[in-house]
Amino acid sequence: MSLMLVVTVLGWVGALAGLVAYAMVSRGRWSADSMAFQGTNMLAAGTLLTVAAANGIWPSAASNLAAILIGVNAVYTVVRARKRAAKEAAAEVPVLTVVEDVTPVQVPDHVPAGLADRMPAAQPAVGYRAYAEAA
């Protein structure tokens, strides 16, 4: 197997990878900021860069190098945005606090005097408990 045959096969793999990436984004299966799309595009550009350089087609090699650099920048931007979003999501964890109704216990009129003295009228009673998100 000659080196040029390997380069030619590599070129076809790169061309196919580029078409797959384009088709997946066009059909809505991948988003433009997905790692699958960016990785496939960079793989395609890398293989096509190799083929163009091996054949001395420098304008094509330069454009594929530019495509790789654009892909690297896009991956960096996506990773940075995901880290920022994860950090913000972790910081925005809602904290729940207990809110209680602390109305003092009222001694009803029908309770005998001896029993009313033993009731904890000074202690607040919890009428209900609710949970509120802290601001």
XYZ file of N, CA, C and O in Angstrom:
540
model
N 0.859 -1.177 0.000
C 0.000 0.000 0.000
C 0.900 1.233 0.000
O 1.756 1.384 0.853
N 0.665 2.108 -0.928
C 1.510 3.293 -1.056
C 1.026 4.411 -0.134
O -0.121 4.416 0.331
N 1.896 5.350 0.115
C 1.570 6.496 0.968
C 0.455 7.327 0.349
O -0.435 7.809 1.052
N 0.458 7.478 -0.967
C -0.590 8.274 -1.620
C -1.955 7.608 -1.531
O -2.969 8.301 -1.434
N -1.983 6.281 -1.494
C -3.259 5.592 -1.307
C -3.801 5.864 0.094
O -5.004 6.120 0.262
N -2.926 5.829 1.076
C -3.336 6.140 2.458
C -3.850 7.569 2.539
O -4.896 7.846 3.145
N -3.158 8.506 1.911
C -3.574 9.905 1.919
C -4.923 10.061 1.226
O -5.798 10.800 1.692
N -5.117 9.354 0.132
C -6.392 9.424 -0.598
C -7.539 8.879 0.252
O -8.619 9.490 0.325
N -7.327 7.748 0.903
C -8.363 7.173 1.781
C -8.660 8.136 2.919
O -9.818 8.361 3.290
N -7.606 8.736 3.481
C -7.779 9.718 4.542
C -8.624 10.904 4.064
O -9.484 11.409 4.786
N -8.381 11.313 2.823
C -9.166 12.408 2.246
C -10.640 12.076 2.144
O -11.509 12.901 2.449
N -10.932 10.845 1.721
C -12.340 10.430 1.635
C -12.981 10.343 3.026
O -14.145 10.713 3.196
N -12.235 9.868 4.003
C -12.755 9.813 5.388
C -13.059 11.226 5.879
O -14.115 11.482 6.471
N -12.146 12.154 5.612
C -12.359 13.537 6.023
C -13.557 14.176 5.344
O -14.354 14.871 5.970
N -13.676 13.930 4.041
C -14.811 14.485 3.300
C -16.129 13.927 3.824
O -17.110 14.659 4.008
N -16.150 12.625 4.086
C -17.364 11.993 4.619
C -17.697 12.535 6.014
O -18.864 12.815 6.311
N -16.677 12.706 6.847
C -16.914 13.240 8.201
C -17.482 14.648 8.138
O -18.409 14.989 8.883
N -16.956 15.466 7.237
C -17.482 16.822 7.084
C -18.930 16.829 6.629
O -19.750 17.618 7.111
N -19.270 15.941 5.702
C -20.656 15.848 5.228
C -21.599 15.342 6.320
O -22.732 15.813 6.443
N -21.130 14.383 7.121
C -21.955 13.863 8.220
C -22.235 14.976 9.225
O -23.376 15.156 9.669
N -21.206 15.742 9.583
C -21.391 16.836 10.540
C -22.394 17.860 9.995
O -23.299 18.302 10.712
N -22.240 18.225 8.739
C -23.139 19.194 8.120
C -24.579 18.668 8.088
O -25.534 19.386 8.394
N -24.729 17.410 7.720
C -26.071 16.815 7.654
C -26.720 16.736 9.031
O -27.916 17.013 9.179
N -25.946 16.374 10.032
C -26.517 16.244 11.383
C -26.990 17.589 11.925
O -28.041 17.675 12.566
N -26.237 18.650 11.671
C -26.667 19.983 12.104
C -27.866 20.444 11.281
O -28.828 20.997 11.818
N -27.827 20.197 9.990
C -28.932 20.621 9.114
C -30.236 19.925 9.454
O -31.314 20.515 9.324
N -30.165 18.682 9.897
C -31.375 17.932 10.254
C -31.810 18.170 11.689
O -32.823 17.642 12.127
N -31.022 18.925 12.448
C -31.376 19.232 13.826
C -30.989 18.154 14.816
O -31.404 18.198 15.970
N -30.229 17.186 14.408
C -29.803 16.110 15.322
C -28.684 16.573 16.247
O -28.558 16.104 17.366
N -27.822 17.446 15.744
C -26.750 18.042 16.537
C -26.945 19.543 16.517
O -27.476 20.100 15.554
N -26.491 20.197 17.565
C -26.493 21.656 17.552
C -25.091 22.124 17.175
O -24.116 21.384 17.307
N -25.001 23.352 16.723
C -23.710 23.876 16.285
C -22.718 23.975 17.430
O -21.510 23.951 17.202
N -23.211 24.058 18.668
C -22.290 24.147 19.801
C -22.077 22.796 20.496
O -21.546 22.746 21.591
N -22.470 21.708 19.831
C -22.261 20.387 20.430
C -20.829 19.917 20.198
O -20.192 20.260 19.200
N -20.347 19.122 21.138
C -19.004 18.575 20.999
C -18.931 17.599 19.831
O -17.892 17.493 19.169
N -20.007 16.896 19.545
C -20.020 15.958 18.425
C -19.786 16.701 17.107
O -18.965 16.278 16.278
N -20.506 17.795 16.920
C -20.352 18.565 15.682
C -18.956 19.164 15.578
O -18.290 19.037 14.540
N -18.511 19.812 16.640
C -17.198 20.464 16.594
C -16.077 19.440 16.416
O -15.143 19.662 15.648
N -16.169 18.327 17.118
C -15.146 17.287 16.991
C -15.101 16.681 15.608
O -14.023 16.467 15.032
N -16.266 16.398 15.056
C -16.329 15.821 13.713
C -15.808 16.810 12.678
O -15.076 16.442 11.751
N -16.165 18.070 12.841
C -15.668 19.092 11.911
C -14.154 19.227 11.989
O -13.481 19.353 10.962
N -13.604 19.204 13.199
C -12.149 19.325 13.331
C -11.442 18.088 12.785
O -10.365 18.195 12.179
N -12.029 16.916 12.979
C -11.463 15.693 12.409
C -11.449 15.779 10.880
O -10.447 15.467 10.228
N -12.565 16.223 10.315
C -12.656 16.362 8.859
C -11.627 17.365 8.352
O -10.908 17.093 7.380
N -11.528 18.502 9.014
C -10.574 19.529 8.579
C -9.134 19.041 8.724
O -8.287 19.335 7.868
N -8.866 18.281 9.770
C -7.513 17.761 9.969
C -7.105 16.781 8.891
O -5.976 16.825 8.371
N -8.011 15.890 8.541
C -7.681 14.915 7.493
C -7.565 15.592 6.132
O -6.657 15.288 5.347
N -8.455 16.533 5.859
C -8.389 17.242 4.583
C -7.161 18.149 4.508
O -6.595 18.350 3.424
N -6.741 18.682 5.641
C -5.502 19.464 5.699
C -4.311 18.575 5.323
O -3.437 18.985 4.537
N -4.295 17.371 5.859
C -3.208 16.432 5.557
C -3.164 16.092 4.069
O -2.094 16.082 3.444
N -4.318 15.837 3.499
C -4.395 15.503 2.078
C -3.943 16.692 1.230
O -3.159 16.536 0.276
N -4.416 17.892 1.581
C -4.054 19.078 0.803
C -2.557 19.349 0.903
O -1.907 19.681 -0.114
N -1.988 19.206 2.087
C -0.552 19.440 2.249
C 0.268 18.393 1.499
O 1.292 18.714 0.880
N -0.182 17.138 1.530
C 0.546 16.071 0.829
C 0.548 16.289 -0.681
O 1.484 15.891 -1.375
N -0.482 16.924 -1.178
C -0.587 17.179 -2.619
C -0.129 18.586 -2.996
O -0.234 18.974 -4.165
N 0.307 19.367 -2.005
C 0.788 20.721 -2.287
C -0.296 21.709 -2.644
O -0.053 22.699 -3.317
N -1.500 21.470 -2.188
C -2.625 22.375 -2.471
C -2.763 23.306 -1.261
O -3.545 23.069 -0.346
N -1.953 24.344 -1.254
C -1.813 25.182 -0.066
C -3.026 26.050 0.254
O -3.316 26.266 1.438
N -3.759 26.545 -0.704
C -4.971 27.295 -0.325
C -5.974 26.414 0.452
O -6.571 26.851 1.435
N -6.138 25.182 0.010
C -7.031 24.255 0.709
C -6.467 23.901 2.090
O -7.216 23.809 3.082
N -5.155 23.722 2.171
C -4.527 23.419 3.461
C -4.731 24.577 4.427
O -5.055 24.376 5.602
N -4.577 25.797 3.935
C -4.743 26.975 4.792
C -6.190 27.112 5.275
O -6.444 27.430 6.449
N -7.147 26.862 4.384
C -8.553 26.993 4.797
C -8.932 25.908 5.806
O -9.713 26.149 6.734
N -8.372 24.711 5.661
C -8.644 23.657 6.636
C -7.965 23.937 7.976
O -8.513 23.607 9.030
N -6.788 24.552 7.930
C -6.142 24.972 9.181
C -7.004 26.017 9.880
O -7.196 25.964 11.103
N -7.564 26.945 9.118
C -8.459 27.950 9.695
C -9.698 27.287 10.301
O -10.162 27.678 11.388
N -10.229 26.262 9.633
C -11.398 25.544 10.160
C -11.060 24.853 11.478
O -11.882 24.833 12.407
N -9.856 24.307 11.577
C -9.437 23.666 12.832
C -9.343 24.704 13.944
O -9.820 24.474 15.071
N -8.741 25.852 13.656
C -8.610 26.904 14.669
C -9.977 27.434 15.114
O -10.192 27.698 16.300
N -10.891 27.557 14.175
C -12.258 27.983 14.520
C -12.912 26.929 15.421
O -13.574 27.262 16.401
N -12.709 25.663 15.099
C -13.271 24.583 15.919
C -12.687 24.565 17.325
O -13.407 24.368 18.306
N -11.373 24.769 17.424
C -10.737 24.806 18.746
C -11.310 25.963 19.565
O -11.620 25.811 20.750
N -11.471 27.124 18.929
C -12.058 28.266 19.623
C -13.494 27.980 20.050
O -13.916 28.340 21.158
N -14.267 27.329 19.195
C -15.659 27.002 19.532
C -15.718 26.028 20.703
O -16.535 26.201 21.615
N -14.857 25.015 20.708
C -14.834 24.058 21.815
C -14.460 24.765 23.109
O -15.080 24.550 24.156
N -13.466 25.635 23.054
C -13.059 26.402 24.240
C -14.222 27.241 24.762
O -14.491 27.276 25.964
N -14.936 27.897 23.859
C -16.078 28.729 24.253
C -17.191 27.892 24.872
O -17.775 28.271 25.889
N -17.487 26.744 24.289
C -18.540 25.870 24.808
C -18.166 25.335 26.186
O -18.988 25.347 27.117
N -16.933 24.887 26.341
C -16.492 24.351 27.637
C -16.542 25.440 28.701
O -17.011 25.209 29.818
N -16.078 26.625 28.363
C -16.100 27.746 29.318
C -17.536 28.102 29.710
O -17.835 28.331 30.880
N -18.454 28.124 28.739
C -19.862 28.443 29.029
C -20.499 27.363 29.899
O -21.273 27.669 30.811
N -20.175 26.102 29.641
C -20.738 25.015 30.453
C -20.225 25.076 31.882
O -20.975 24.842 32.829
N -18.941 25.384 32.057
C -18.391 25.510 33.410
C -19.039 26.672 34.150
O -19.370 26.557 35.327
N -19.229 27.799 33.448
C -19.871 28.955 34.064
C -21.309 28.637 34.453
O -21.766 28.978 35.550
N -22.030 27.944 33.579
C -23.426 27.579 33.870
C -23.502 26.618 35.055
O -24.387 26.744 35.907
N -22.567 25.666 35.119
C -22.556 24.727 36.246
C -22.243 25.439 37.550
O -22.836 25.144 38.590
N -21.323 26.385 37.495
C -20.963 27.150 38.693
C -22.135 28.005 39.167
O -22.424 28.070 40.358
N -22.825 28.637 38.216
C -23.988 29.449 38.571
C -25.130 28.589 39.102
O -25.826 28.980 40.029
N -25.319 27.422 38.520
C -26.382 26.523 38.988
C -26.086 26.035 40.402
O -26.992 25.914 41.225
N -24.813 25.766 40.694
C -24.438 25.317 42.035
C -24.623 26.440 43.045
O -24.983 26.197 44.198
N -24.407 27.677 42.623
C -24.547 28.818 43.529
C -26.013 29.168 43.766
O -26.341 29.792 44.771
N -26.883 28.758 42.870
C -28.293 29.106 42.984
C -29.146 28.009 43.604
O -30.340 27.963 43.399
N -28.531 27.135 44.386
C -29.291 26.081 45.048
C -30.212 26.750 46.072
O -29.748 27.477 46.944
N -31.506 26.554 45.947
C -32.411 27.223 46.872
C -32.237 26.702 48.296
O -32.084 25.505 48.520
N -32.228 27.623 49.228
C -32.131 27.276 50.641
C -33.521 27.438 51.231
O -34.135 28.494 51.115
N -34.004 26.384 51.866
C -35.336 26.429 52.454
C -35.229 26.791 53.923
O -34.383 26.283 54.643
N -36.086 27.688 54.351
C -36.143 28.058 55.755
C -37.541 27.736 56.272
O -38.514 27.748 55.530
N -37.617 27.456 57.549
C -38.901 27.131 58.172
C -39.540 28.425 58.635
O -38.927 29.229 59.329
N -40.789 28.616 58.250
C -41.570 29.769 58.690
C -42.708 29.208 59.522
O -43.497 28.412 59.041
N -42.774 29.626 60.805
C -43.794 29.085 61.703
C -44.705 30.193 62.223
O -44.280 31.316 62.415
N -45.947 29.808 62.442
C -46.890 30.707 63.087
C -46.714 30.522 64.590
O -46.904 29.432 65.116
N -46.318 31.576 65.292
C -46.030 31.458 66.725
C -47.052 32.239 67.555
O -46.708 33.065 68.379
N -48.295 31.944 67.338
C -49.362 32.566 68.115
C -49.408 31.917 69.495
O -49.419 30.694 69.603
N -49.404 32.720 70.586
C -49.463 32.125 71.934
C -50.755 31.341 72.138
O -51.791 31.654 71.559
N -50.672 30.329 72.986
C -51.827 29.496 73.289
C -52.807 30.313 74.134
O -52.426 30.930 75.121
N -54.046 30.308 73.725
C -55.098 30.983 74.492
C -55.855 29.934 75.302
O -56.227 28.899 74.778
N -56.039 30.212 76.563
C -56.768 29.281 77.419
C -58.260 29.548 77.236
O -58.731 30.654 77.463
N -58.996 28.524 76.791
C -60.444 28.712 76.609
C -61.138 29.007 77.945
O -60.678 28.620 79.013
N -62.262 29.697 77.876
C -63.015 30.080 79.080
C -63.586 28.883 79.807
O -63.767 28.919 81.027
N -63.880 27.797 79.140
C -64.550 26.669 79.775
C -63.589 25.747 80.534
O -64.010 24.771 81.132
N -62.272 26.035 80.531
C -61.307 25.197 81.238
C -61.341 25.576 82.721
O -61.301 26.762 83.074
N -61.420 24.584 83.618
C -61.451 24.882 85.051
C -60.190 25.642 85.482
O -59.108 25.485 84.911
N -60.319 26.454 86.537
C -59.236 27.329 86.990
C -57.992 26.542 87.380
O -56.869 26.944 87.091
N -58.124 25.425 88.052
C -56.968 24.631 88.473
C -56.197 24.082 87.280
O -54.970 24.010 87.282
N -56.911 23.704 86.243
C -56.272 23.171 85.043
C -55.661 24.293 84.198
O -54.601 24.136 83.622
N -56.295 25.442 84.175
C -55.803 26.571 83.389
C -54.458 27.050 83.908
O -53.624 27.526 83.135
N -54.216 26.927 85.236
C -52.932 27.360 85.803
C -51.790 26.471 85.329
O -50.640 26.903 85.263
N -52.096 25.221 85.037
C -51.033 24.299 84.617
C -50.785 24.319 83.110
O -49.846 23.712 82.631
N -51.598 25.025 82.350
C -51.407 25.085 80.898
C -50.282 26.066 80.563
O -50.175 27.118 81.174
N -49.433 25.722 79.608
C -48.304 26.595 79.259
C -48.750 27.755 78.373
O -48.446 27.802 77.182
N -49.433 28.715 78.951
C -49.967 29.842 78.183
C -48.863 30.752 77.664
O -49.022 31.411 76.648
N -47.741 30.783 78.336
C -46.658 31.660 77.910
C -45.870 31.081 76.739
O -45.138 31.793 76.082
N -46.016 29.801 76.494
C -45.262 29.160 75.423
C -46.016 29.314 74.100
O -47.214 29.109 74.045
N -45.302 29.667 73.055
C -45.982 29.767 71.762
C -46.278 28.369 71.203
O -45.554 27.430 71.472
N -47.327 28.281 70.475
C -47.677 27.016 69.818
C -47.436 27.165 68.323
O -47.638 28.227 67.760
N -47.005 26.092 67.739
C -46.798 26.114 66.291
C -48.126 25.758 65.641
O -48.595 24.641 65.738
N -48.714 26.750 64.989
C -49.984 26.527 64.331
C -49.799 25.852 62.984
O -50.571 25.009 62.599
N -48.779 26.220 62.250
C -48.490 25.590 60.970
C -47.028 25.827 60.640
O -46.378 26.682 61.187
N -46.534 25.003 59.766
C -45.150 25.122 59.311
C -45.165 25.243 57.787
O -45.855 24.504 57.114
N -44.393 26.160 57.289
C -44.269 26.328 55.842
C -42.792 26.480 55.514
O -42.003 26.892 56.353
N -42.440 26.132 54.317
C -41.064 26.260 53.877
C -40.999 27.335 52.788
O -41.776 27.318 51.863
N -40.061 28.243 52.965
C -39.923 29.348 52.008
C -38.492 29.360 51.487
O -37.560 29.092 52.228
N -38.369 29.699 50.240
C -37.040 29.805 49.652
C -36.419 31.118 50.084
O -37.027 32.170 49.995
N -35.194 31.027 50.608
C -34.509 32.231 51.062
C -34.086 33.076 49.870
O -33.663 32.558 48.841
N -34.196 34.349 50.009
C -33.837 35.245 48.904
C -32.387 35.638 48.974
O -31.738 35.640 49.922
